[in-house]
Every structure is written in structure tokens, then in C-alpha cells.
Coordinates of C-alpha atoms and ligand atoms in Angstrom, one line a residue:
X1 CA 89.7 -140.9 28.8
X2 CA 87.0 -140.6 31.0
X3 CA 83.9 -139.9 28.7
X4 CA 81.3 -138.9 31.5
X5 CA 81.1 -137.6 35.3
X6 CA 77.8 -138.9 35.3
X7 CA 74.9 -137.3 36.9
X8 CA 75.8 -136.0 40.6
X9 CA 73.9 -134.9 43.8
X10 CA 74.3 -132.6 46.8
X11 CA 76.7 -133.7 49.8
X12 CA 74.5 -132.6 52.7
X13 CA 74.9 -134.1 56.3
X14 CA 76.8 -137.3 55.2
X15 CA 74.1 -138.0 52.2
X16 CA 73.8 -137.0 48.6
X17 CA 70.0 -135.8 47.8
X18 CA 68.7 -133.9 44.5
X19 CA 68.9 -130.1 44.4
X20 CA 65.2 -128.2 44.7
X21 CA 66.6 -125.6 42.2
X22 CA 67.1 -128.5 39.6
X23 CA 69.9 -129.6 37.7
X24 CA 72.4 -128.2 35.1
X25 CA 74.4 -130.4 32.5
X26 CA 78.0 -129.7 32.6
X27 CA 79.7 -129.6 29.1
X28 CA 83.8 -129.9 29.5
X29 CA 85.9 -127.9 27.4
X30 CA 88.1 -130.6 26.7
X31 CA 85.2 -132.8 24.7
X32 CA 82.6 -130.5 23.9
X33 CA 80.2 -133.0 25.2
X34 CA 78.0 -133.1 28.2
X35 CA 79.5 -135.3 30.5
X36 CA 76.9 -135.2 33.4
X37 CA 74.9 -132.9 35.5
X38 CA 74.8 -132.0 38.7
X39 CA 72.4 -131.0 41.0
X40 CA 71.4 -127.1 42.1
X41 CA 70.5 -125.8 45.5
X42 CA 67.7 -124.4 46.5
X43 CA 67.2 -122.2 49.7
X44 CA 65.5 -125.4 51.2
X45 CA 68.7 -126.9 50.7
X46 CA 71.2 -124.2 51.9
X47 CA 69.0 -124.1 55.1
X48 CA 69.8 -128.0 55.5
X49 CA 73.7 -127.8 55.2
X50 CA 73.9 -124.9 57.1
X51 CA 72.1 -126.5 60.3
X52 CA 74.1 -129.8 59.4
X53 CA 77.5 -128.2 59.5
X54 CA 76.7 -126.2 63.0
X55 CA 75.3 -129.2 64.6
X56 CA 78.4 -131.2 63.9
X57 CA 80.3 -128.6 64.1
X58 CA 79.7 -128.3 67.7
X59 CA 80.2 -131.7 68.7
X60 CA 83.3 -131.9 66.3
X61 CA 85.1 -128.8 68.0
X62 CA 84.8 -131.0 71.4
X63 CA 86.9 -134.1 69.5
X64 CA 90.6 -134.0 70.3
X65 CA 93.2 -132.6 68.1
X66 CA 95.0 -136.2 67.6
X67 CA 91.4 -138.1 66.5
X68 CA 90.8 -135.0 64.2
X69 CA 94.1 -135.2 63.1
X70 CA 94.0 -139.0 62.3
X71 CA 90.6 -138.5 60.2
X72 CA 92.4 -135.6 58.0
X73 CA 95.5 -138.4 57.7
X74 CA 93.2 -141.0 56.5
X75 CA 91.4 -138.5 54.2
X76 CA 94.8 -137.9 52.5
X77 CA 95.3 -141.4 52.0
X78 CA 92.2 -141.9 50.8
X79 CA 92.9 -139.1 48.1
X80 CA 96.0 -140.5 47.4
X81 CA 94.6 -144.3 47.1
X82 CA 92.0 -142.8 44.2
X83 CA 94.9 -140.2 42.3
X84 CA 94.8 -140.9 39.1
X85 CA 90.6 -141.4 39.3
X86 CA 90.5 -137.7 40.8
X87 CA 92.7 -136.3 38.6
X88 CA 91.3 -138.0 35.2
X89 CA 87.9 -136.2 35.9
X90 CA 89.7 -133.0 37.4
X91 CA 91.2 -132.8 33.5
X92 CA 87.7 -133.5 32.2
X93 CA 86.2 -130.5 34.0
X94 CA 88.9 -128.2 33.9
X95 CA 90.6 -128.7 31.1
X96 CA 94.2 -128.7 32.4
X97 CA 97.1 -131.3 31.7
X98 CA 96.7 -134.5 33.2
X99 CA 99.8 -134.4 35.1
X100 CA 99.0 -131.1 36.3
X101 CA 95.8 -132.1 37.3
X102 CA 97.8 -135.5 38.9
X103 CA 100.2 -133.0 40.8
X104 CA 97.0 -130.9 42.1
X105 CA 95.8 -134.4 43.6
X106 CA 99.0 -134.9 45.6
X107 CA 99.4 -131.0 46.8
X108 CA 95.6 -131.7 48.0
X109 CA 96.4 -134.8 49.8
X110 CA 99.8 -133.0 51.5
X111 CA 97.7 -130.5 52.7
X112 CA 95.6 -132.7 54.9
X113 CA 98.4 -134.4 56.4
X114 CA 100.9 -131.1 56.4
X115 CA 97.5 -129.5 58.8
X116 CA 97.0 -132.6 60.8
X117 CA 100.7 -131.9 61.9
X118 CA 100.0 -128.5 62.3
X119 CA 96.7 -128.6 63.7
X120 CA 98.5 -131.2 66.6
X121 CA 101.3 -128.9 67.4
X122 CA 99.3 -125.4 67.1
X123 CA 99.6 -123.8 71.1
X124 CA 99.0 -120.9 73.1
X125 CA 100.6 -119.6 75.9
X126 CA 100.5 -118.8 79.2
X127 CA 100.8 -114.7 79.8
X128 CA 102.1 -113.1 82.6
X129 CA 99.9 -111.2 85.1
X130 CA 99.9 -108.0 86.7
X131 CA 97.7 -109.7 89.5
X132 CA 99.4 -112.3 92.4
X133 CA 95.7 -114.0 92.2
X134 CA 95.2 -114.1 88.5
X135 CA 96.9 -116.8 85.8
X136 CA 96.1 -116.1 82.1
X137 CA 96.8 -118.3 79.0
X138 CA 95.8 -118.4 75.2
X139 CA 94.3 -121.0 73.6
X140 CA 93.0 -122.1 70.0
X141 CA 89.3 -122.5 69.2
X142 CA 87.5 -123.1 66.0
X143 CA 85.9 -120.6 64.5
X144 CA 82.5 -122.5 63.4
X145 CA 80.7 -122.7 60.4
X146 CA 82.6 -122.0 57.6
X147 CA 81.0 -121.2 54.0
X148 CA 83.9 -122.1 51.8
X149 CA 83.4 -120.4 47.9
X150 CA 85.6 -121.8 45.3
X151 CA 86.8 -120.8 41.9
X152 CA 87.2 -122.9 38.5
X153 CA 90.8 -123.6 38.0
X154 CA 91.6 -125.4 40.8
X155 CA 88.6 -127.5 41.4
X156 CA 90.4 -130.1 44.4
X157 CA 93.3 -128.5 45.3
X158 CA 91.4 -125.0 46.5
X159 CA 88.8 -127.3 48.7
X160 CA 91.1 -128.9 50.3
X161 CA 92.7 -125.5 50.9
X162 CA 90.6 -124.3 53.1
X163 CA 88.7 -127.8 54.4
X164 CA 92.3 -129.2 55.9
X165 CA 93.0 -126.5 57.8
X166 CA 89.3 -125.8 59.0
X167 CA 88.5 -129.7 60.1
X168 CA 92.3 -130.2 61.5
X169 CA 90.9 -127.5 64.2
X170 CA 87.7 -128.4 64.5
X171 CA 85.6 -126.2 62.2
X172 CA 82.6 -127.4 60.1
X173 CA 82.0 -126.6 56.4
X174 CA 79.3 -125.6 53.7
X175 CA 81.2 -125.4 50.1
X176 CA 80.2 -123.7 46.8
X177 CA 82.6 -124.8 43.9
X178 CA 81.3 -123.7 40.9
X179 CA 78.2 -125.9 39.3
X180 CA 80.5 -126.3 36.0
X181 CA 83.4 -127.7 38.0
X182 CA 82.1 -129.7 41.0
X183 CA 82.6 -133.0 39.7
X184 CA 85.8 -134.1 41.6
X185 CA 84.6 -132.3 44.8
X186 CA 82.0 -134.3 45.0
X187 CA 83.8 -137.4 44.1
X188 CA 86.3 -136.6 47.0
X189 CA 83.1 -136.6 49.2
X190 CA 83.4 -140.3 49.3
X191 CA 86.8 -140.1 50.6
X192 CA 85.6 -138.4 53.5
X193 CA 83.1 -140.6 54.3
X194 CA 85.3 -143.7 53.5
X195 CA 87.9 -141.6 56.3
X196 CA 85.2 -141.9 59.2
X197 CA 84.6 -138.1 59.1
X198 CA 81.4 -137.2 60.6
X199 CA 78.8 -136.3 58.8
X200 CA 77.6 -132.6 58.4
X201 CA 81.4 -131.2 58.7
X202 CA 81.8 -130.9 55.0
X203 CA 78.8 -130.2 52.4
X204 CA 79.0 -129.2 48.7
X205 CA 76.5 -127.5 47.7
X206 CA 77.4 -126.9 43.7
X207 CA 76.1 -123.5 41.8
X208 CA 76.7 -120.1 41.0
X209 CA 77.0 -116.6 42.2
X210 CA 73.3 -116.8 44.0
X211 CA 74.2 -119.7 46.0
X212 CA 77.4 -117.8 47.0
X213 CA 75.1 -114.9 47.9
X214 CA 72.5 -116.7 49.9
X215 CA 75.4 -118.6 51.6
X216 CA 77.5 -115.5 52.8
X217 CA 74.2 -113.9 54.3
X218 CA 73.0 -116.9 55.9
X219 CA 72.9 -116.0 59.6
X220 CA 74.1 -119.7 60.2
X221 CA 77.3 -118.9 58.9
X222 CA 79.8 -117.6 60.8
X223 CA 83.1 -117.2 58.4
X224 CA 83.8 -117.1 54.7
X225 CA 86.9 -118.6 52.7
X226 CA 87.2 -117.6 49.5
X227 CA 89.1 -117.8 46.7
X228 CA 88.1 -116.1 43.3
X229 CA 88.6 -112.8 41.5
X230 CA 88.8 -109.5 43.0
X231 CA 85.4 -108.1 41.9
X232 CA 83.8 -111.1 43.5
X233 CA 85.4 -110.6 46.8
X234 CA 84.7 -106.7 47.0
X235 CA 81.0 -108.3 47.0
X236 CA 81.2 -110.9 49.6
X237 CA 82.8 -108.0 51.3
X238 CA 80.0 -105.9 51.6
X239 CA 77.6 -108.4 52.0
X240 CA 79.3 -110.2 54.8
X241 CA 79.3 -107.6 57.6
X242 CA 81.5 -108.3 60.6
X243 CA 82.2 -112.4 59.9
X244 CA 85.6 -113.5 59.9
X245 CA 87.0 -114.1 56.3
X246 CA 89.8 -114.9 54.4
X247 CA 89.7 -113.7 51.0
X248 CA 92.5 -115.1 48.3
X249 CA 91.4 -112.9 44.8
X250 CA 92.8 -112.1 41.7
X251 CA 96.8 -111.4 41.0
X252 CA 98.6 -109.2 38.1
X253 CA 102.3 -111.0 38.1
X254 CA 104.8 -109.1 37.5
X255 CA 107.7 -110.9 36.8
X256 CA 110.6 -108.5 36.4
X257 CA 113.7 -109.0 34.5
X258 CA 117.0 -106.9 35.7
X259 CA 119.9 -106.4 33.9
X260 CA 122.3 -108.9 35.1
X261 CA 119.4 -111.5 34.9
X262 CA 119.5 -114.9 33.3
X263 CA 117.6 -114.7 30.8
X264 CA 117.3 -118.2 29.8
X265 CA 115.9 -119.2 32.8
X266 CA 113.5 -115.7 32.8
X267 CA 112.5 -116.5 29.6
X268 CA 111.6 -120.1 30.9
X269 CA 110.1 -118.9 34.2
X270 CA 108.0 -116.9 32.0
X271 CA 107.0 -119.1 29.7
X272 CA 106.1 -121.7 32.2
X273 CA 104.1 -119.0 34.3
X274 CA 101.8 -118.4 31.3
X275 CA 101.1 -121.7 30.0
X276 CA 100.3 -123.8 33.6
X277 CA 96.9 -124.4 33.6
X278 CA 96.6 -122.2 30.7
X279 CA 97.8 -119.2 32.9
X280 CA 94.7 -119.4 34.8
X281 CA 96.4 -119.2 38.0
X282 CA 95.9 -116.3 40.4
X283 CA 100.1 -115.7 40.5
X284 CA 100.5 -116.8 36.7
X285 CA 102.6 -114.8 34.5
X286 CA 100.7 -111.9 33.9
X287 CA 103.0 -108.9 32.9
X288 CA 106.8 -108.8 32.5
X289 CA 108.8 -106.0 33.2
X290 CA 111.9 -106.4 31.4
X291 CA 115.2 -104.0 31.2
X292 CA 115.6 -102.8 28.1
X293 CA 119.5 -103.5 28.7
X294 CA 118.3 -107.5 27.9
X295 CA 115.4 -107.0 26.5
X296 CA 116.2 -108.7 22.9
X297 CA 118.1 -111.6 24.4
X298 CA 115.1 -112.3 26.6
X299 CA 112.6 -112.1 24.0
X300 CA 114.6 -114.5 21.4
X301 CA 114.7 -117.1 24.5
X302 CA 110.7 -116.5 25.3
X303 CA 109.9 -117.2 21.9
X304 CA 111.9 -120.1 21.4
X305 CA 110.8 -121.5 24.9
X306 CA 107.0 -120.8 23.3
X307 CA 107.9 -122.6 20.8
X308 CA 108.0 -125.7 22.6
X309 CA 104.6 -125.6 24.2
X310 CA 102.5 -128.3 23.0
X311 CA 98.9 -127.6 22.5
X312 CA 96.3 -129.9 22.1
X313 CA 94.4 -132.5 24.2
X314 CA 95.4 -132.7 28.0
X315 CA 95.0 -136.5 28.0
X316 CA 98.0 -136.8 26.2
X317 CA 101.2 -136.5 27.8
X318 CA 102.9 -134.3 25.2
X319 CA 100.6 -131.7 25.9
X320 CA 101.9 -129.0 28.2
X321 CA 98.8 -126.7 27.4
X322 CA 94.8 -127.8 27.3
X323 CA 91.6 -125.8 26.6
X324 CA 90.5 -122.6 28.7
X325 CA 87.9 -123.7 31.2
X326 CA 85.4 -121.6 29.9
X327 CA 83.7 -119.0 27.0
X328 CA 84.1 -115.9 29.5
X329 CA 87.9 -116.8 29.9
X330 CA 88.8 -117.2 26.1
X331 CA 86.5 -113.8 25.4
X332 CA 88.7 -112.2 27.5
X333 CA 91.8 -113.5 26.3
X334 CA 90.2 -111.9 22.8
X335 CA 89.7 -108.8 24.1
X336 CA 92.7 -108.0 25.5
X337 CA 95.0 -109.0 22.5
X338 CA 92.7 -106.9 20.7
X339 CA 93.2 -104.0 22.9
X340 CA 96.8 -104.5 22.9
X341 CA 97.3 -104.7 19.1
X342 CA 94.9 -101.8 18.7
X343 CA 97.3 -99.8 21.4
X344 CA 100.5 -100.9 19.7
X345 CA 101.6 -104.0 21.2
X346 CA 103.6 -106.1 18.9
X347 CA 102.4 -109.9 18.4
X348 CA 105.4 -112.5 18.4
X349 CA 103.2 -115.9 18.6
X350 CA 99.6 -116.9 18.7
X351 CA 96.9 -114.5 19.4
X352 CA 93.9 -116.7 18.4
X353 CA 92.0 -119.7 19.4
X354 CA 93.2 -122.8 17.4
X355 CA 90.8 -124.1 15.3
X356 CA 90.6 -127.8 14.8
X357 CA 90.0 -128.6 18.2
X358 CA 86.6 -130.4 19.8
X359 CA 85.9 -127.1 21.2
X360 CA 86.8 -123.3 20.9
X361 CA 88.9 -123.0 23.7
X362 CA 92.0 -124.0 23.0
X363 CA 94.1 -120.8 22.5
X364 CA 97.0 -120.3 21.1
X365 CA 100.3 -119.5 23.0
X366 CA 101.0 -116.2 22.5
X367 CA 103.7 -113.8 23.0
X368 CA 103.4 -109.9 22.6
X369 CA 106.2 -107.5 22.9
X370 CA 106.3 -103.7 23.4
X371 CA 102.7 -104.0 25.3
X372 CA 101.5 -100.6 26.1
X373 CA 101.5 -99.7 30.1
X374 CA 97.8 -98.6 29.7
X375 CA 96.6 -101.4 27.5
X376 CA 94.4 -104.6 29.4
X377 CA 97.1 -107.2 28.8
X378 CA 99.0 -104.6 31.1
X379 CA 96.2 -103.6 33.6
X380 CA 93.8 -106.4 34.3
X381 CA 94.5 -110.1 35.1
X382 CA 94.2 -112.0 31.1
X383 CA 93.9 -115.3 33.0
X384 CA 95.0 -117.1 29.7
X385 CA 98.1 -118.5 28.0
X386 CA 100.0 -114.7 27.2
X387 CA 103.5 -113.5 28.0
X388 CA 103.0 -109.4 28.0
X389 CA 106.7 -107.9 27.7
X390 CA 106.6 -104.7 28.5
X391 CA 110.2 -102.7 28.7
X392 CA 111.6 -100.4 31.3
X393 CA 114.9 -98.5 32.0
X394 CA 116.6 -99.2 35.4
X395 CA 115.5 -100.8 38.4
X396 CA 113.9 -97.5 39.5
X397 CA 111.7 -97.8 36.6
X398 CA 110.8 -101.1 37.0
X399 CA 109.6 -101.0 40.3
X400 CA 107.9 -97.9 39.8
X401 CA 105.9 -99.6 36.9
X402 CA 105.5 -103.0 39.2
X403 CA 103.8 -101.0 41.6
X404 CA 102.1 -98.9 39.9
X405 CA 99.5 -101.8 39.7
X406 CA 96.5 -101.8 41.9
X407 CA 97.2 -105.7 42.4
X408 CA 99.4 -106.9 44.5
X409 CA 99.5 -110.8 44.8
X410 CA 103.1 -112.7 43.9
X411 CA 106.0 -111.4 42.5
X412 CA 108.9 -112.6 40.5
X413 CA 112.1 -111.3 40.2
X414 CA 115.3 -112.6 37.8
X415 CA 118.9 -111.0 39.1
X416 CA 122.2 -112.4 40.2
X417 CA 122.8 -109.8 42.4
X418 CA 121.6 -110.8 45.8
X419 CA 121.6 -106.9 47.1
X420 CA 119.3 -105.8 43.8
X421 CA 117.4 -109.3 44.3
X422 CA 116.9 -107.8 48.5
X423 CA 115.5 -104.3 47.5
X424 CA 112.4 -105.8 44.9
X425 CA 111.8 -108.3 47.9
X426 CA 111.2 -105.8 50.1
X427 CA 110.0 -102.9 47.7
X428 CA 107.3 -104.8 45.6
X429 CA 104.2 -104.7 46.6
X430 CA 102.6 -107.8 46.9
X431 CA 102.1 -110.5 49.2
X432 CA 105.4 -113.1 48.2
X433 CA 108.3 -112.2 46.1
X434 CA 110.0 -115.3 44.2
X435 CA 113.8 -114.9 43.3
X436 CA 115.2 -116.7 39.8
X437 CA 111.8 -118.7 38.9
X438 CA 108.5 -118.4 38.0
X439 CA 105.4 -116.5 39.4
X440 CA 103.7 -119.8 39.3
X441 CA 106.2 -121.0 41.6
X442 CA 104.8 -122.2 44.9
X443 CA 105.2 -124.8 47.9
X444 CA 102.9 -126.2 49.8
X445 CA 103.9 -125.1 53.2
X446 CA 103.6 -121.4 51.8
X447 CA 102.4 -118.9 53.5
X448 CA 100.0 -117.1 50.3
X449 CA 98.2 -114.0 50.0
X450 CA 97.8 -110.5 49.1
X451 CA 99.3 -107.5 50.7
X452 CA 97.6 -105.0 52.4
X453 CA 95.3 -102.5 50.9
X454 CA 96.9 -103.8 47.3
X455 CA 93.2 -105.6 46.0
X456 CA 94.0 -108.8 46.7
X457 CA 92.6 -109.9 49.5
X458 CA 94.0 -110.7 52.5
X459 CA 95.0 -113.6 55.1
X460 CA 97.1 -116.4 54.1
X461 CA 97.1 -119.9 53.2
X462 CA 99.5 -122.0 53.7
X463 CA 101.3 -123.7 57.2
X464 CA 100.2 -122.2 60.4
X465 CA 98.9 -119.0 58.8
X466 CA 95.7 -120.5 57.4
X467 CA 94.9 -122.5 60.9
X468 CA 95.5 -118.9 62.9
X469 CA 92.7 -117.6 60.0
X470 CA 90.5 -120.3 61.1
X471 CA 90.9 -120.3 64.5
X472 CA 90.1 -117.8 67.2
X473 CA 92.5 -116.8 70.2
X474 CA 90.6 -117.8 73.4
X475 CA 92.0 -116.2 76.7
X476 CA 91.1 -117.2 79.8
X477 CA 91.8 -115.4 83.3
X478 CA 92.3 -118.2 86.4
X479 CA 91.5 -116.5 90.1
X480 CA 93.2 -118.3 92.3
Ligands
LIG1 P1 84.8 -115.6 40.4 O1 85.0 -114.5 41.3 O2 84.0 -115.4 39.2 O3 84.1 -116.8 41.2 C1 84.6 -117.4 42.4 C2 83.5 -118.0 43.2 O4 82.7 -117.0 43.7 C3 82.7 -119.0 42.4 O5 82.4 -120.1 43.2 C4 81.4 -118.1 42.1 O6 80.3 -118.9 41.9 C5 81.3 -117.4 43.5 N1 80.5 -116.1 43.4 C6 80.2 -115.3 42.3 N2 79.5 -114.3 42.7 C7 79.3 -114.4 44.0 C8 78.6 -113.6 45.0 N3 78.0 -112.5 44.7 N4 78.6 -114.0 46.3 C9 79.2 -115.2 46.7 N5 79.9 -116.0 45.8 C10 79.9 -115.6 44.5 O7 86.2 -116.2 40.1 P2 86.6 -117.3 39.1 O8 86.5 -116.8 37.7 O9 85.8 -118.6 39.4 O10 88.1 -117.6 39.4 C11 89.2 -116.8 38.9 C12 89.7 -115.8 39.8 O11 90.1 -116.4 41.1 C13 90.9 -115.0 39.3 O12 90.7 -113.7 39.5 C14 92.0 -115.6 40.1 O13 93.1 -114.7 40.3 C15 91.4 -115.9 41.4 N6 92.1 -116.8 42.2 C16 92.8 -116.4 43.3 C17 93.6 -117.3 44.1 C18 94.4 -116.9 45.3 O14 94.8 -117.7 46.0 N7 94.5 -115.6 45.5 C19 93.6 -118.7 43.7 C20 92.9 -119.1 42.6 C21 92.1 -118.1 41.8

């Protein structure tokens, strides 16, 4: 095991310089120890990346779309060449299994080839016009200056999210991952030089919710990504005026058990959607809705698949659950199994934090059964290793309760009935619907996001979608 990250700079403009604001040791909740610092902004320093990313970013949006392409191919190579390096110190940050962490690497490296291919092929068109004299067409240009803002639990995989995508069409990029997780950003920033990528397209600029602030109102900035929770985004909303944004926030599951439903695989899907990456995952299992018709069956599976999670340290390949990232996470994991025993909820498994561990985040898988509508574990994202069952009559019922959610991020749904399976994919009401697996269930050619007015956020990531995000529609009109 890696036992430092060592002590780590600012990527600004192709260089790494100290941060005016200071530093801040990083401690991982894996070890316990302080494995290195990193460097804090200071306005002095969000001026500098700001002006370095619009100054490249203007030259960079006049390179063709096969050299950008090539640089985005070498920087997945370049990811791929250093895997196991990235995802060792990913693991040490975050907390998450290793070979989670190792799968996050590749999914970032696909990513910047997947967008180099779509970047290459992405065309307008020519319109027809009401005018002899007049020829119109569409075409793609970059947006700008993107401020990119990042959350904890997928420290590689959600940069390159948004940074394939924005330099594959010629934007330029200021990013904020969290100070406590910006270790393997900023070792990625050596890939990008190593690729030949100008410098000034990509900064990291590590720190908190100030940072994020400053960023967002920086009239440098032209468009914000970001990924995080809901009450984060509703800020950077009203902060950000009239620039562009793409906004991926917090999710609520459900995953909804019918009547005819395999409930082996359910209870698998389920199980699996709350322990990957500890259930801190946007579209992790979050609630499930269950028909009371297979409601015991479903629960003796969930319990016995629970009872094959492996907890304990994420270097080790047995373990299919590590540590919460953070204190904030597990105190809310606390809180709402509290509320939810307090309201009636029945506890199967776990329910605590193991002790024994180097540090006091590794929590117990945990199962609860007949988990009050009304209770947290019900109502807000838990973000930790829980399966909530909650039970309904009929599929009426259980959409009605599905929706009655004021999330609305990924769905599953468990049927073998293909025109039951068609009404929840078009009924629920969230962004994608996944039929016979797991919430946690993605690909990464997937178009992601919230639905509309459902507290989510909204554009998409994934394929085409996130370049159109990035992108603006230029028309021009020819007189001939
Ligand atoms: P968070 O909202 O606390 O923080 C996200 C980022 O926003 C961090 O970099 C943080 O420093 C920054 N930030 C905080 N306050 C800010 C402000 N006022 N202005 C600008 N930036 C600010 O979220 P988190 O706890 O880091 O991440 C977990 C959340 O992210 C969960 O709700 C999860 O569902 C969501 N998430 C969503 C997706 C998705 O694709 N929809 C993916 C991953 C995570």
C-alpha cells in the first residue's frame, strides 16, 4: 500500500506553484494517517488559472478537431500506461476497493478516447432557406472557459467527465476537486503534460466550498460543470446568473421490486447498489420499493447476499466494502438509522460503524426492513452502505411511492413482464430507468442525468449529449 501522496501543488498554466491560502494535510480514511498536503488557493491564484485557461483556450478552440482528438487519445493512454499507480492513490484518498478504484481508471481513460471519436464526428447541418440569395448551416463551437467543480467519491473518473468532452471540442478548464480528494487529479496532471496538451487548458485548483464560490462568480468564467449534491447545485445556481451549466446532483434510487420479479437477482442488484463505493454513488441503492406479494423471499435473498459483503481494508482483494470517505458521510449514515429505528424501521444487519478498524469509518452493511415512508433512510440520499425496504401493494402503489420523491436521478426496476417493465420506464420519474439490475448499473457511452424539474439537475453526460452541453450551435447565413 501506498503509505503517502506526498505533499502536492497547484496545476496552473502547465506548472505546479504553492497555494497563497496555504496548505491543508489530507488524512485518508483508509489509514488514519496524514498522507500529504496539498496546496490551497488564494484569489491571487484563481485570477491566474482563470486568465491561463481563456488564453489557451482561444488558441486551442482554433486547433483542429483530429490534433485535439489525438492529444485526448494520448491522454488515455497515458492514464492507462499509469492504472494501477492512479488507482492505488485513488483507494488511499477515497477509501473505495481497489479494483473499483482500478475500474474507475479505465472508465476515465475510455472516456477520453470514446469523446475524441465523438468530438471528430460531431456535425452540423446545412438548413434550408426561405431566401434564393441566402445559404445557412450549423456548426459546433466551444463554449470557453469552463470552471469544472467536483465531488468526493469519484475523484478521476468525474474529471475526466467533464475535461474529455470539454478539450475534445476545444474548451479550456479551471477544476475544483475537493482539497481532501485531489491527490490523483493532480497526479493525472502529468499525464496531460506527458500527452502534449497545452498548457493553461486544464488547471486544478484543490479546496472547498469558497474556491467553488469565487470560481463560479469569476467573470472570466463562462460555464460551470458540476457534479455534487443537490443543495450545492441550488447554490451555484443562484450565484451563476445566465452561464451555461451542466449540473449532475444528488439521486434517491429507487429500485422497485414487482411481483413477478426475480428476486435473487433484485436482492443481488440491491445489494450490490448499496455496497459500491460504500453506496456513495449518486444512483446507488437508496430506497427499495418492494411488492409485498415477494416481499419475504426478497428479503431472505438481501440478507443472505449482505452476508457476503466483505468489510475491511480496500487494499485487499476480498474486500468488497472500504471506509466512508469522510466524518460528515458516516454522521449521516448515523442519523438516519437512528431516525429510522426511532420511526419503526426494523434492523436486519449492521447499523453501526465497525470498531477495530484504523479509523471510524468503516460502517457496517446494513439492512432495514419495514422503513417508514416519512423516515430519512426514505427521504433524503444516506450516501452509505444501507438497503432501505420499504413495502407496497401493486404497481399503482409502487409508482405512486417512487415518485412521490422530489429526486429524480436513476431508476431500477426488477419484472419479467416486458409490458409492466415499459410502463415504470416511461412513468418513473427520473432521468434513466434500468430493467433486471442494479441502480448502480451504468455504461460509459450513457447518456446520465436528472429529469426535469425533479432536483437533480439537469444536462447529460455521457456520448454526444455531454459535447452538445459543451458546445454552442453557431449558425451562419451565406449571401450569395
Ligand atoms: P457537495 O455538494 O458537498 O460538493 C461538491 C463540490 O462542490 C465540491 O467540490 C465542493 O467543494 C463544491 N462546493 C461546495 N459549496 C460550493 C459553493 N457554494 N460554490 C461552489 N462550489 C461549492 O457534494 P459532495 O458531498 O462532494 O458529493 C456528494 C454528492 O454528489 C451527492 O449528493 C451525490 O449524489 C452527488 N453526485 C452526483 C452525481 C451525478 O452524476 N448526478 C455523481 C456523483 C455525485
Amino acid at each position: 500500500m501506498p503509505e503517502t501522496a506526498g505533499d502536492v501543488q497547484l496545476f496552473i498554466n502547465g506548472g505546479y506553484r504553492d497555494g497563497s491560502a496555504g496548505r491543508q494535510d489530507v488524512v485518508s480514511p483508509v489509514t488514519g494517517q496524514v498522507i500529504g498536503s496539498v496546496g490551497i488557493p488564494g484569489q491571487d491564484d484563481i485570477d491566474a488559472a482563470v486568465g491561463a485557461a481563456r488564453a489557451a483556450g482561444q488558441a486551442w478552440a482554433r486547433v483542429n478537431v483530429f490534433e485535439r482528438a489525438a492529444v485526448c487519445h494520448a491522454i488515455g493512454d497515458g492514464i492507462t500506461a499509469r492504472r494501477e499507480e492512479l488507482a492505488r492513490l485513488q483507494t488511499l484518498e477515497q477509501g473505495k476497493p481497489l479494483l473499483e478504484s482500478l475500474a474507475d481508471v479505465d472508465e476515465a481513460a475510455t472516456l477520453f478516447h470514446l469523446h475524441a471519436e465523438d468530438a471528430v464526428r460531431l456535425t452540423g447541418e446545412t438548413i434550408s432557406s426561405t431566401s434564393s440569395a441566402k445559404r445557412m448551416f450549423t456548426f459546433y463551437r466551444p463554449v470557453g472557459t469552463w470552471a469544472i467543480i467536483t465531488p468526493w467519491n469519484f475523484p478521476l473518473l468525474m474529471f475526466a467527465e467533464f475535461v474529455a468532452p470539454g478539450l475534445a471540442t476545444g474548451n479550456s478548464h479551471v477544476v475544483k476537486p475537493p482539497a481532501h480528494t485531489a491527490f490523483t487529479v493532480l497526479r493525472a496532471t502529468q499525464i496531460l503534460r506527458d500527452a502534449g496538451l497545452p498548457d493553461g487548458l486544464v488547471n486544478v485548483l484543490p479546496g472547498e466550498g469558497p474556491t467553488g464560490h469565487a470560481l463560479v462568480q469569476h467573470p472570466g468564467i463562462d460555464a460551470i460543470g458540476f457534479i455534487g449534491s443537490s443543495a450545492t447545485g441550488a447554490k451555484i445556481q443562484a450565484n451563476a446568473g445566465l452561464k451555461r451549466s451542466i449540473m449532475e446532483c444528488s439521486g434517491n434510487g429507487p429500485l422497485v421490486v414487482l411481483s413477478d420479479a426475480d428476486v435473487a437477482a433484485a436482492a443481488k442488484a440491491a445489494v450490490y447498489g448499496a455496497y459500491l463505493c460504500s453506496g456513495q454513488v449518486c444512483c446507488a441503492t437508496e430506497r427499495v420499493l418492494v411488492d409485498r406479494a415477494v416481499h419475504d423471499a426478497f428479503l431472505e435473498a438481501v440478507v443472505a447476499e449482505a452476508d457476503a459483503v466483505r468489510l475491511g481494508d480496500p487494499f485487499d482483494e476480498e474486500t468488497t466494502l472500504g471506509p466512508l470517505n469522510n466524518e460528515a458521510v458516516a454522521a449521516k449514515m448515523d442519523r438516519h438509522v437512528a431516525d429510522g429505528e426511532a420511526r419503526g424501521a426494523k434492523l436486519l444487519r449492521g447499523g453501526r460503524r465497525q470498531p477495530g478498524h484504523p479509523t471510524d469509518l468503516y460502517y457496517e452493511f446494513t439492512v432495514a426492513d419495514k422503513v417508514p415512508a416519512d423516515s430519512l433512510l426514505a427521504t433524503e440520499e444516506s450516501f452509505g452502505p444501507v438497503v432501505p425496504v420499504i413495502t407496497a401493494d401493486g404497481d399503482d402503489d409502487l409508482l405512486q411511492i417512487a415518485n412521490r420523491d422530489r429526486l429524480g436521478l436513476q431508476a431500477a426496476v426488477f419484472t419479467r413482464d416486458i409490458s409492466r417493465a415499459y410502463r415504470f420506464i416511461e412513468e418513473l420519474a427520473v432521468g434513466q430507468v434500468v430493467v433486471n439490475d442494479s441502480t448502480c448499473w451504468w455504461d460509459v457511452n450513457m447518456p446520465f442525468g436528472g429529469a426535469g424539474g425533479r432536483g437533480t439537475g439537469w444536462g447529460r453526460i455521457g456520448g454526444k449529449h455531454t459535447l452538445l452541453g459543451m458546445t454552442d450551435l453557431r449558425t451562419a447565413a451565406i449571401s450569395l
